[in-house]
PDB file of C-alpha atoms in Angstrom:
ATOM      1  CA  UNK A   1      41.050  -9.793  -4.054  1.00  0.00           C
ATOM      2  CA  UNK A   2      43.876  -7.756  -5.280  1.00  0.00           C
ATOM      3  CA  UNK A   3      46.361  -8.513  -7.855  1.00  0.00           C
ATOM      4  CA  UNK A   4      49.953  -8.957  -7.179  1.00  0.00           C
ATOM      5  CA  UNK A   5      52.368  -5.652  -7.900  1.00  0.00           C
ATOM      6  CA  UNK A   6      55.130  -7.299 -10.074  1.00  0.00           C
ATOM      7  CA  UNK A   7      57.755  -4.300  -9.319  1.00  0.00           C
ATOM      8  CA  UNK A   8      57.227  -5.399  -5.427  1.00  0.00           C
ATOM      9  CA  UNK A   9      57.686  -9.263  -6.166  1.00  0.00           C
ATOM     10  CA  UNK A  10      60.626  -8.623  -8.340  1.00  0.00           C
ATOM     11  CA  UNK A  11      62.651  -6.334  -6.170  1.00  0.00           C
ATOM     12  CA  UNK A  12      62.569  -8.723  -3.415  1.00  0.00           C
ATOM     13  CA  UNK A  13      63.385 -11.687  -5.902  1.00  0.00           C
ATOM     14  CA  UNK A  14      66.562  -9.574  -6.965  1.00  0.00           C
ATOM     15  CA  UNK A  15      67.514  -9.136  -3.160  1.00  0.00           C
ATOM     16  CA  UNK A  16      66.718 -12.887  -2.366  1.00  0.00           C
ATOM     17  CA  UNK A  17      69.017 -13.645  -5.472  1.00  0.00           C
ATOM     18  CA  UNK A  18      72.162 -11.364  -3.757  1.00  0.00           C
ATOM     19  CA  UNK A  19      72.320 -12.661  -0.915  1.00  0.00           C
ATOM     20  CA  UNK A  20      71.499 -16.497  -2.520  1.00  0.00           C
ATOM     21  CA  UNK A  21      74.323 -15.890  -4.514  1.00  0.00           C
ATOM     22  CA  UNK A  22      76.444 -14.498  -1.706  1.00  0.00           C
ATOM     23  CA  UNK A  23      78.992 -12.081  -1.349  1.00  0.00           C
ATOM     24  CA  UNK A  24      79.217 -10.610  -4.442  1.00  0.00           C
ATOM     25  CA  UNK A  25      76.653 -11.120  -7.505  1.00  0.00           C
ATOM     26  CA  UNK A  26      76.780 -10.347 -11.437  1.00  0.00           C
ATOM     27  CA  UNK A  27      73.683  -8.947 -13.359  1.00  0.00           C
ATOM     28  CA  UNK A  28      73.732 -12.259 -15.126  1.00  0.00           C
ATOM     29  CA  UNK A  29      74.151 -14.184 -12.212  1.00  0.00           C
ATOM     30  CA  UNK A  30      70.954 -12.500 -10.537  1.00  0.00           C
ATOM     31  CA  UNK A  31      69.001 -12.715 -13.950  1.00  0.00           C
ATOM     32  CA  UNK A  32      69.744 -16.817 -14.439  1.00  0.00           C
ATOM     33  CA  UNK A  33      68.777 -17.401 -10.865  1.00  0.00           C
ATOM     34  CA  UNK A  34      65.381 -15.172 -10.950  1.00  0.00           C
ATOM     35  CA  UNK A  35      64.364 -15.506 -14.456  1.00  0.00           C
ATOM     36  CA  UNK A  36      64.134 -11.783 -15.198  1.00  0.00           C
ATOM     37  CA  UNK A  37      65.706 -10.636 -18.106  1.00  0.00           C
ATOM     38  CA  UNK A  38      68.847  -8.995 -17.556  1.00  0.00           C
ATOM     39  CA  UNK A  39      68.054  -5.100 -18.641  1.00  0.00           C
ATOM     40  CA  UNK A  40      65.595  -5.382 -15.867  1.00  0.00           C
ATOM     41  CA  UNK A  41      67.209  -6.723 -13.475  1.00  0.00           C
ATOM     42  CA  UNK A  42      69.726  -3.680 -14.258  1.00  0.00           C
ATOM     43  CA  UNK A  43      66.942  -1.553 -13.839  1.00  0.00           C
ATOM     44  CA  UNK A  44      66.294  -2.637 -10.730  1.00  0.00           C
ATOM     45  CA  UNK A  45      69.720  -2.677  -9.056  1.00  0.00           C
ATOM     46  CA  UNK A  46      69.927   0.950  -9.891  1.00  0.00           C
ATOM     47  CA  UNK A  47      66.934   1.754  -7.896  1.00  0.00           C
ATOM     48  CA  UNK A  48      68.151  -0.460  -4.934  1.00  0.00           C
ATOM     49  CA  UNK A  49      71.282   0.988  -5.266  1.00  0.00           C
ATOM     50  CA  UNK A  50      69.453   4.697  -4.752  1.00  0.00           C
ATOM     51  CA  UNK A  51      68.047   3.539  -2.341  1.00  0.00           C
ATOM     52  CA  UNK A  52      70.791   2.032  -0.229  1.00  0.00           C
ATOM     53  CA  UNK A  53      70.009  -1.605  -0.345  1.00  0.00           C
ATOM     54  CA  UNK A  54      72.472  -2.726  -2.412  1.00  0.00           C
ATOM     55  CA  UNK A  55      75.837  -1.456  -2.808  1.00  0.00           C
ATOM     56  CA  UNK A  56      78.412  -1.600  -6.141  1.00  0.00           C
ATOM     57  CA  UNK A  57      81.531  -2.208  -6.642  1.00  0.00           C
ATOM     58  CA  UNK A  58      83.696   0.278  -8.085  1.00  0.00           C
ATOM     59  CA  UNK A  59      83.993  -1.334 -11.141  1.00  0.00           C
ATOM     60  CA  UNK A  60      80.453  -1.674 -11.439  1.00  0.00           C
ATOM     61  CA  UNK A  61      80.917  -5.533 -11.813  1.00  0.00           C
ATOM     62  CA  UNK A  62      79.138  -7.273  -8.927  1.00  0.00           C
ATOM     63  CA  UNK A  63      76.505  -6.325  -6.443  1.00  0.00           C
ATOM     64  CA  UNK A  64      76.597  -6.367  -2.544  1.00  0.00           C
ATOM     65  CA  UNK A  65      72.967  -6.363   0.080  1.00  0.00           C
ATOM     66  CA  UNK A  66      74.170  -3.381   2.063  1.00  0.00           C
ATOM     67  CA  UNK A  67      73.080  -3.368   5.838  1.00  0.00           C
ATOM     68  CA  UNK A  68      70.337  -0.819   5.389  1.00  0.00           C
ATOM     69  CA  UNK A  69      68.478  -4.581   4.430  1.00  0.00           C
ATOM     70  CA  UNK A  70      68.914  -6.013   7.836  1.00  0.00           C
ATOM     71  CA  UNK A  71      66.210  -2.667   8.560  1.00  0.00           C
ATOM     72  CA  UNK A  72      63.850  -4.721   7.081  1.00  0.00           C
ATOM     73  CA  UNK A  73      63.525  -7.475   9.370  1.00  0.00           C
ATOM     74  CA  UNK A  74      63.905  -4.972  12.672  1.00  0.00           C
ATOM     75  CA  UNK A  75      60.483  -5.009  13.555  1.00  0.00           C
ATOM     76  CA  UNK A  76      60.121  -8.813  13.584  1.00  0.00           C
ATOM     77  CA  UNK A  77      59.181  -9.988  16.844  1.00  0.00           C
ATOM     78  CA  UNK A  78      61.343 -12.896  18.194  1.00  0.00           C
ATOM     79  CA  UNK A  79      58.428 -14.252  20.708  1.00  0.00           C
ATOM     80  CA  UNK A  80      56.968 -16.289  17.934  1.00  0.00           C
ATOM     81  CA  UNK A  81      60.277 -18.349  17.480  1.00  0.00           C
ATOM     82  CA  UNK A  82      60.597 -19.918  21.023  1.00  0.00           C
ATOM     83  CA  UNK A  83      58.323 -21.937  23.350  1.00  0.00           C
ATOM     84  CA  UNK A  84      57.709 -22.611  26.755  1.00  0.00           C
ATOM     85  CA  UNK A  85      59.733 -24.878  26.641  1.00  0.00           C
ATOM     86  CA  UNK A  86      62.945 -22.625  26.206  1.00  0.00           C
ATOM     87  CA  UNK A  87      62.163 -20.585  28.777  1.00  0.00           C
ATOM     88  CA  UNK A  88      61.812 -23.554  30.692  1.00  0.00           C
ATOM     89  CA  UNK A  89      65.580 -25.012  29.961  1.00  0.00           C
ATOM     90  CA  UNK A  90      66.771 -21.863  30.662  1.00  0.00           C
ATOM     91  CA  UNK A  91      65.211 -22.000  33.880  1.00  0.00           C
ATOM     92  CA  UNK A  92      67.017 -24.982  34.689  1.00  0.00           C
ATOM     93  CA  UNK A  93      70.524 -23.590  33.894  1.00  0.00           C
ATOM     94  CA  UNK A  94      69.643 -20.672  35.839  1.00  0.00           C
ATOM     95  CA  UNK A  95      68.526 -22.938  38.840  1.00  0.00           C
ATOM     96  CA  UNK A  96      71.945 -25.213  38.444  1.00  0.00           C
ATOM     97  CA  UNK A  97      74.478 -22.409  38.015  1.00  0.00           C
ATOM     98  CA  UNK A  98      72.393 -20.006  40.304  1.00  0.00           C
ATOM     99  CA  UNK A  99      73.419 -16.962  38.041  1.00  0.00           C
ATOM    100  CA  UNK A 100      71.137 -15.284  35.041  1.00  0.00           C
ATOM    101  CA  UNK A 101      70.782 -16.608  31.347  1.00  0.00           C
ATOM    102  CA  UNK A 102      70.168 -15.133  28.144  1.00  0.00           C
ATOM    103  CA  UNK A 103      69.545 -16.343  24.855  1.00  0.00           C
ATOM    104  CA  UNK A 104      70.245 -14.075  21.916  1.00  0.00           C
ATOM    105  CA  UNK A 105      70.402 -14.136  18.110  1.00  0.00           C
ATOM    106  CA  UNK A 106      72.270 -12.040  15.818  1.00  0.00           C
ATOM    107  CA  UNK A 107      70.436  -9.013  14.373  1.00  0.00           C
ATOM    108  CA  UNK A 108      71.398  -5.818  12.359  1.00  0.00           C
ATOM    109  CA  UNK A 109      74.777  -5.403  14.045  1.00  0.00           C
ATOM    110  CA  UNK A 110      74.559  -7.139  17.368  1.00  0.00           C
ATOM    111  CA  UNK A 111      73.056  -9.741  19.554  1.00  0.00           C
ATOM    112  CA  UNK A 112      69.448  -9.359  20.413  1.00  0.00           C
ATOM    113  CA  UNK A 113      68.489 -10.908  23.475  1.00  0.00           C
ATOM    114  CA  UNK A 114      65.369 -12.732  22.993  1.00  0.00           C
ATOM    115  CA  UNK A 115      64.857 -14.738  26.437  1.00  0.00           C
ATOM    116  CA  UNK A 116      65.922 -14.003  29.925  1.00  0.00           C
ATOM    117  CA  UNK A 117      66.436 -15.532  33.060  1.00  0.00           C
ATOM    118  CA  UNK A 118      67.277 -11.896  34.639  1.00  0.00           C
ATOM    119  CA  UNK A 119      63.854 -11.476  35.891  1.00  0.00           C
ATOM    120  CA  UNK A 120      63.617 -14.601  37.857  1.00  0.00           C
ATOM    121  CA  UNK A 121      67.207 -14.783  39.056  1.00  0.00           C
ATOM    122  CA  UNK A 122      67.918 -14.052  43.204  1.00  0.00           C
ATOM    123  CA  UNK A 123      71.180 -13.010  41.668  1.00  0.00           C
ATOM    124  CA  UNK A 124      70.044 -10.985  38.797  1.00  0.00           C
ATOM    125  CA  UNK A 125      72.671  -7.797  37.933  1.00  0.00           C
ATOM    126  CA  UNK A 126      69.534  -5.973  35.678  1.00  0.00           C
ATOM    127  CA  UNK A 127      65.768  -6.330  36.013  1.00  0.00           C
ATOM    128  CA  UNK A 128      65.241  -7.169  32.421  1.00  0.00           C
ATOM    129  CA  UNK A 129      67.964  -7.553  29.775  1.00  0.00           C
ATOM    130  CA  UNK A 130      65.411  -9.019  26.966  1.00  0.00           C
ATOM    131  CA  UNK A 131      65.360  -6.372  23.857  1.00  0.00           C
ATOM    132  CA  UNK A 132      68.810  -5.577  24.735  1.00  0.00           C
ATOM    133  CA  UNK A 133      71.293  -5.466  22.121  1.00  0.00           C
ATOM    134  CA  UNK A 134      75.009  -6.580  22.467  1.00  0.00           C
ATOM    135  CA  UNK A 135      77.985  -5.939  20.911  1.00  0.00           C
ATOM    136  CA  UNK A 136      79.899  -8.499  18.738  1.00  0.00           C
ATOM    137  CA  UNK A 137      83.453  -7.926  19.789  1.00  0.00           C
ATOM    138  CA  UNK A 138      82.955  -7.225  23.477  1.00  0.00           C
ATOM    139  CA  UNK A 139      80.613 -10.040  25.019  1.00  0.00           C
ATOM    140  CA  UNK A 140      80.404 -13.425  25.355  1.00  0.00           C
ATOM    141  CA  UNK A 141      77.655 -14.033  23.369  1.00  0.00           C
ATOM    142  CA  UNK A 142      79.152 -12.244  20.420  1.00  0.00           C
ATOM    143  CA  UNK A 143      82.275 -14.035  20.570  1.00  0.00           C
ATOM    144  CA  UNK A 144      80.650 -17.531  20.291  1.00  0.00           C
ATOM    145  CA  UNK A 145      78.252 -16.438  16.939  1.00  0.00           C
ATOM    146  CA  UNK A 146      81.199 -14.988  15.388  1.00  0.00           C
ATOM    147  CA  UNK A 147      83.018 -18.160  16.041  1.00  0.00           C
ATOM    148  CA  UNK A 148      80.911 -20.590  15.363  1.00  0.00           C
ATOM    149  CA  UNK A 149      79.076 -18.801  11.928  1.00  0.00           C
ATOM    150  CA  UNK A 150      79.858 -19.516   8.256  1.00  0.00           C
ATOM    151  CA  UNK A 151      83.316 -17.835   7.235  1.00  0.00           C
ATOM    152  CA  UNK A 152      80.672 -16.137   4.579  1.00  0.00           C
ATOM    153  CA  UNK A 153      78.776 -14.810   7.038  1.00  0.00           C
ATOM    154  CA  UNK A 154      81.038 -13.988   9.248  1.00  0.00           C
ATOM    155  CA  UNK A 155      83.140 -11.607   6.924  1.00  0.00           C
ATOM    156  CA  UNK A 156      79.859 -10.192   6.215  1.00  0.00           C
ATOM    157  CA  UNK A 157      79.281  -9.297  10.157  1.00  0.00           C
ATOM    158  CA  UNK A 158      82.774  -7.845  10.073  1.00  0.00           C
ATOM    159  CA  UNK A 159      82.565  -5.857   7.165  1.00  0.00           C
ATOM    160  CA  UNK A 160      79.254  -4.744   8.488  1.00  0.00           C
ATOM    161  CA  UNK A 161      80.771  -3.544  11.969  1.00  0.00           C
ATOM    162  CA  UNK A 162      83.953  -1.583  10.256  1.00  0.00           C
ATOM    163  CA  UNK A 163      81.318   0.155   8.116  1.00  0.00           C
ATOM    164  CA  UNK A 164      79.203   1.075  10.610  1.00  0.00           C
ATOM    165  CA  UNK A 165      78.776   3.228  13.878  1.00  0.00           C
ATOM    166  CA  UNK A 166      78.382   0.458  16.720  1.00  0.00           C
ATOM    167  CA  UNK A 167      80.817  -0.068  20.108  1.00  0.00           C
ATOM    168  CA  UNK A 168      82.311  -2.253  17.842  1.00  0.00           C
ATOM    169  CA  UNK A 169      83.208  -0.337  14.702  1.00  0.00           C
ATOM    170  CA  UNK A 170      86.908   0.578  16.064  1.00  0.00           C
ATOM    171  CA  UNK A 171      87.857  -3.352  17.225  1.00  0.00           C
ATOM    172  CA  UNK A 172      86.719  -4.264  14.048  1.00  0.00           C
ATOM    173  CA  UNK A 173      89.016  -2.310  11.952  1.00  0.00           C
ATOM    174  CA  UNK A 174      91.444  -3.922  14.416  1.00  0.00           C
ATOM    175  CA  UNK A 175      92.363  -7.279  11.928  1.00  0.00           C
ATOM    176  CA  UNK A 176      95.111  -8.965  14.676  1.00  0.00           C
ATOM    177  CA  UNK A 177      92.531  -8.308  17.321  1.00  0.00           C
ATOM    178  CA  UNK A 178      89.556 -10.090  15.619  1.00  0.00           C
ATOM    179  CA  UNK A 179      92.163 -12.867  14.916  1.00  0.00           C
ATOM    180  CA  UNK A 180      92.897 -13.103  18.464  1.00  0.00           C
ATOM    181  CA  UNK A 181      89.494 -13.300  19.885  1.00  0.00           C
ATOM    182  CA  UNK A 182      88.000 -15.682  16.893  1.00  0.00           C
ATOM    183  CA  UNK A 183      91.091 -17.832  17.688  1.00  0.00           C
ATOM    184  CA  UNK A 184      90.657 -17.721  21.529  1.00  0.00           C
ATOM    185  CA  UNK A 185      87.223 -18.884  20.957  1.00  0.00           C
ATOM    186  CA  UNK A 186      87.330 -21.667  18.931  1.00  0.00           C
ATOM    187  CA  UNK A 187      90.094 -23.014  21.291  1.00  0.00           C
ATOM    188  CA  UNK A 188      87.990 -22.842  24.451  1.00  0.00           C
ATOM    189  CA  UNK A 189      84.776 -24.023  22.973  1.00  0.00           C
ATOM    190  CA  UNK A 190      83.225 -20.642  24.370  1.00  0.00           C
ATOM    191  CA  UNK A 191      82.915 -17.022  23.970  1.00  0.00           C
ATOM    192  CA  UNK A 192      83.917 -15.276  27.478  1.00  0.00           C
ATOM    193  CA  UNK A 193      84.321 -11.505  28.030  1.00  0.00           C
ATOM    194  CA  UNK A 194      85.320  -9.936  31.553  1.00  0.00           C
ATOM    195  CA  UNK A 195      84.526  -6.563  31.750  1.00  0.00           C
ATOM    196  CA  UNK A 196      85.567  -5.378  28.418  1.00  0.00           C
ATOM    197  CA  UNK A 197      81.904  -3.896  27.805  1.00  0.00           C
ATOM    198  CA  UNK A 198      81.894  -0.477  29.809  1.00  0.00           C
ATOM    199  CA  UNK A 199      78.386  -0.338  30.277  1.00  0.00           C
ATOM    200  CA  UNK A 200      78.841  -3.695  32.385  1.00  0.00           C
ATOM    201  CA  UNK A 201      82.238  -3.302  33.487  1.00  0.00           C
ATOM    202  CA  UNK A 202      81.626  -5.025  37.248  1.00  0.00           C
ATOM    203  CA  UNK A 203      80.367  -8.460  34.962  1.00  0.00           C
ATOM    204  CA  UNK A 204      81.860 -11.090  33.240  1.00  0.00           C
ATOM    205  CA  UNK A 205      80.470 -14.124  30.991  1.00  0.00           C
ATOM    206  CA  UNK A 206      80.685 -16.937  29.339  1.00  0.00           C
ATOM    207  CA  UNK A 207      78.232 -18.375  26.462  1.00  0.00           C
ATOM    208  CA  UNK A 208      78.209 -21.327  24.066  1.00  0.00           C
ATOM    209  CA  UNK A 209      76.558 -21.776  20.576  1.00  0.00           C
ATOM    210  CA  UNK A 210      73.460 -22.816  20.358  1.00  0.00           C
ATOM    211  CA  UNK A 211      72.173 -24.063  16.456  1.00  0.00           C
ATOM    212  CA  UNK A 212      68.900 -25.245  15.084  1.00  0.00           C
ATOM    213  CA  UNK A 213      69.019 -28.245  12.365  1.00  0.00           C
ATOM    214  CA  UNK A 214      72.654 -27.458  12.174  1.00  0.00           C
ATOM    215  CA  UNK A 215      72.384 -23.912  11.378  1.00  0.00           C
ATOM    216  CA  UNK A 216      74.266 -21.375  13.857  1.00  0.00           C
ATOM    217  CA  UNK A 217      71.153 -19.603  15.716  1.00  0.00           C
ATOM    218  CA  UNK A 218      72.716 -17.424  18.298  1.00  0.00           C
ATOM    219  CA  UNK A 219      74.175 -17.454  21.985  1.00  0.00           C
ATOM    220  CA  UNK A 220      73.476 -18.741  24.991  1.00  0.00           C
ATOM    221  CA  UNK A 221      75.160 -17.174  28.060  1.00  0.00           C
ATOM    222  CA  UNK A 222      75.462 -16.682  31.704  1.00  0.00           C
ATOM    223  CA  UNK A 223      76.340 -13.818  33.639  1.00  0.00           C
ATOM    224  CA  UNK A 224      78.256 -13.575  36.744  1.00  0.00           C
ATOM    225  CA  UNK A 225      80.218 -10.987  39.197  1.00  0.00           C
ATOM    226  CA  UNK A 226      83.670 -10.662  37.588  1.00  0.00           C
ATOM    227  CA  UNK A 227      84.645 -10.772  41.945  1.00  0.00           C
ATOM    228  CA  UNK A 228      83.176 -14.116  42.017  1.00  0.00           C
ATOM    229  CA  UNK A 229      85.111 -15.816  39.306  1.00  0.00           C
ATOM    230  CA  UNK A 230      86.698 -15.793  36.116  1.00  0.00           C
ATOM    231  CA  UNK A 231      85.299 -16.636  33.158  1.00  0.00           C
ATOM    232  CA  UNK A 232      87.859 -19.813  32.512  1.00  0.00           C
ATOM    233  CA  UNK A 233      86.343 -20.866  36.193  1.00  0.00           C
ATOM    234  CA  UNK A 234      83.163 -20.298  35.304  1.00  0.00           C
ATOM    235  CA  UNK A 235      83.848 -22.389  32.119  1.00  0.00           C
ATOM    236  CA  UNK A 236      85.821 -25.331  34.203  1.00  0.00           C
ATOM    237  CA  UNK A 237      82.358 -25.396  36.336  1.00  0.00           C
ATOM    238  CA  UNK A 238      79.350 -25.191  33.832  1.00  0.00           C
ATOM    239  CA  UNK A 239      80.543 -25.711  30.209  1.00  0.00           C
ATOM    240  CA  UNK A 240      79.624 -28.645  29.507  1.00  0.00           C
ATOM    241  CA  UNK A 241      76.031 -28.549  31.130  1.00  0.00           C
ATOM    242  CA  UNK A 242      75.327 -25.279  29.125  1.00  0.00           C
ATOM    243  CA  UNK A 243      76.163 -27.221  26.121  1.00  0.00           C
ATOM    244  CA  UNK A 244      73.677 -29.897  26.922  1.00  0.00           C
ATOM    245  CA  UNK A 245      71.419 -27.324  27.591  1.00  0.00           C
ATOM    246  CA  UNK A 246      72.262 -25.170  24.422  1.00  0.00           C
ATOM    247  CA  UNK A 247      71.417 -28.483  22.469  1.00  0.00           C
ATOM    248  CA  UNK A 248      68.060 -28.946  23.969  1.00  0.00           C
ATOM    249  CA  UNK A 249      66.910 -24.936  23.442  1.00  0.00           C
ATOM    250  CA  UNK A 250      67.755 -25.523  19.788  1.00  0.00           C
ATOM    251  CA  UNK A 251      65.761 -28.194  19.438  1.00  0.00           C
ATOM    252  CA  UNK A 252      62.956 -26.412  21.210  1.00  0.00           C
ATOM    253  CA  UNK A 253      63.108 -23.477  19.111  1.00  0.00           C
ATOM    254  CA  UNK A 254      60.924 -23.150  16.364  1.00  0.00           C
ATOM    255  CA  UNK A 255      62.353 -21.391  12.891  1.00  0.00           C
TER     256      UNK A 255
END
């Protein structure tokens, strides 16, 4: 049996305490809520701050997780988190609406999807689409996480997208757009995109929130010609039976 390394147990205490504690975080604040004296817990924040885990402010009053952390969880595999039985309910939305499905969650700086309907669809657009990461501010599914997600958390996202080098760093910066869509989205109930994505430029879709005990877990979509119909069509037609069916994954999930 080996022992325990304290400097490994600590670090990850002091990031658990950041992002406890929220946006921003004090040296005191992070040694009350771990129990490590403060001089250590200085200690360290400097070395996650070399390191590029946690940022500083310029004042060098509070403490920020930077998104080098959400690195840590990349090689988590989602497979463990739903069942059968998700695949399953998907399978039924897929059969009802006759177009694909995909369930994603939020990860790094994008949706992941985690569970497809693509492969089984007659009117599948892609073979496979699970693995596939998509952006915040241009799809469906991105729209209706950022909606629906804690204001906290959702600043974070932001922040995290203007930083950064993803398809959605320059609508980010973009402050009246991000108002726009959020605002759009909350209105309708839905997240709906129509061809702003280049890479799928010939597709639209909509997608709804789908939450586990309450707690915003990602996006569930469907995807559809853009000659077919519009996404408010699409929404007049299936809305309310992906919600019903967005309520049932999340309670199949397991987290």
């Amino acid at each position: 049996m080996y022992k325990t390394v304290q400097g490994v147990q600590r670090g990850l205490q002091i990031l658990e305490a950041i992002n406890d504690i929220g946006c921003r975080a004090t040296c005191n604040q992070i040694a009350v809520l771990t129990g490590i004296h403060r001089t250590t817990v200085r200690r360290y924040l400097e070395t996650l701050v070399s390191l590029n885990y946690v940022q500083r402010s310029a004042d060098d009053t509070f403490f920020y997780l930077s998104p080098k952390v959400r690195k840590l969880s990349d090689g988590y595999r989602h497979e463990s988190v739903h069942s059968t039985k998700t695949l399953e309910l998907m399978n039924e939305l897929t059969a009802h609406v006759m177009w694909p499905a995909d369930l994603s969650t939020f990860k790094l700086d994008s949706m992941l999807v985690i569970e497809s309907t693509h492969r089984t669809s007659r009117l599948s657009l892609t073979s496979s689409m699970i693995g596939k990461r998509l952006p915040m501010l241009m799809t469906a599914s991105g729209k209706a996480y950022l909606a629906s997600c804690s204001d906290e958390q959702r600043t974070y996202i932001i922040d995290i997208l203007k930083s950064g080098t993803s398809l959605d760093s320059r609508l980010a910066q973009d402050d009246a757009y991000v108002r726009r869509v959020l605002s759009e989205t909350k209105r309708k109930g839905y997240g709906q995109n129509s061809g702003e994505w280049d890479e799928y430029s010939k597709i639209a879709s909509i997608a709804v929130p789908v939450y586990v005990q309450d707690e915003i877990f990602g996006s569930l979509n469907i995807i559809f010609h853009r000659s077919y119909m519009t996404p408010d069509e699409a929404a007049a037609k299936f809305h309310d039976y992906m919600l019903d069916k967005a309520q049932r994954i999340g309670e199949s999930l397991r987290i």
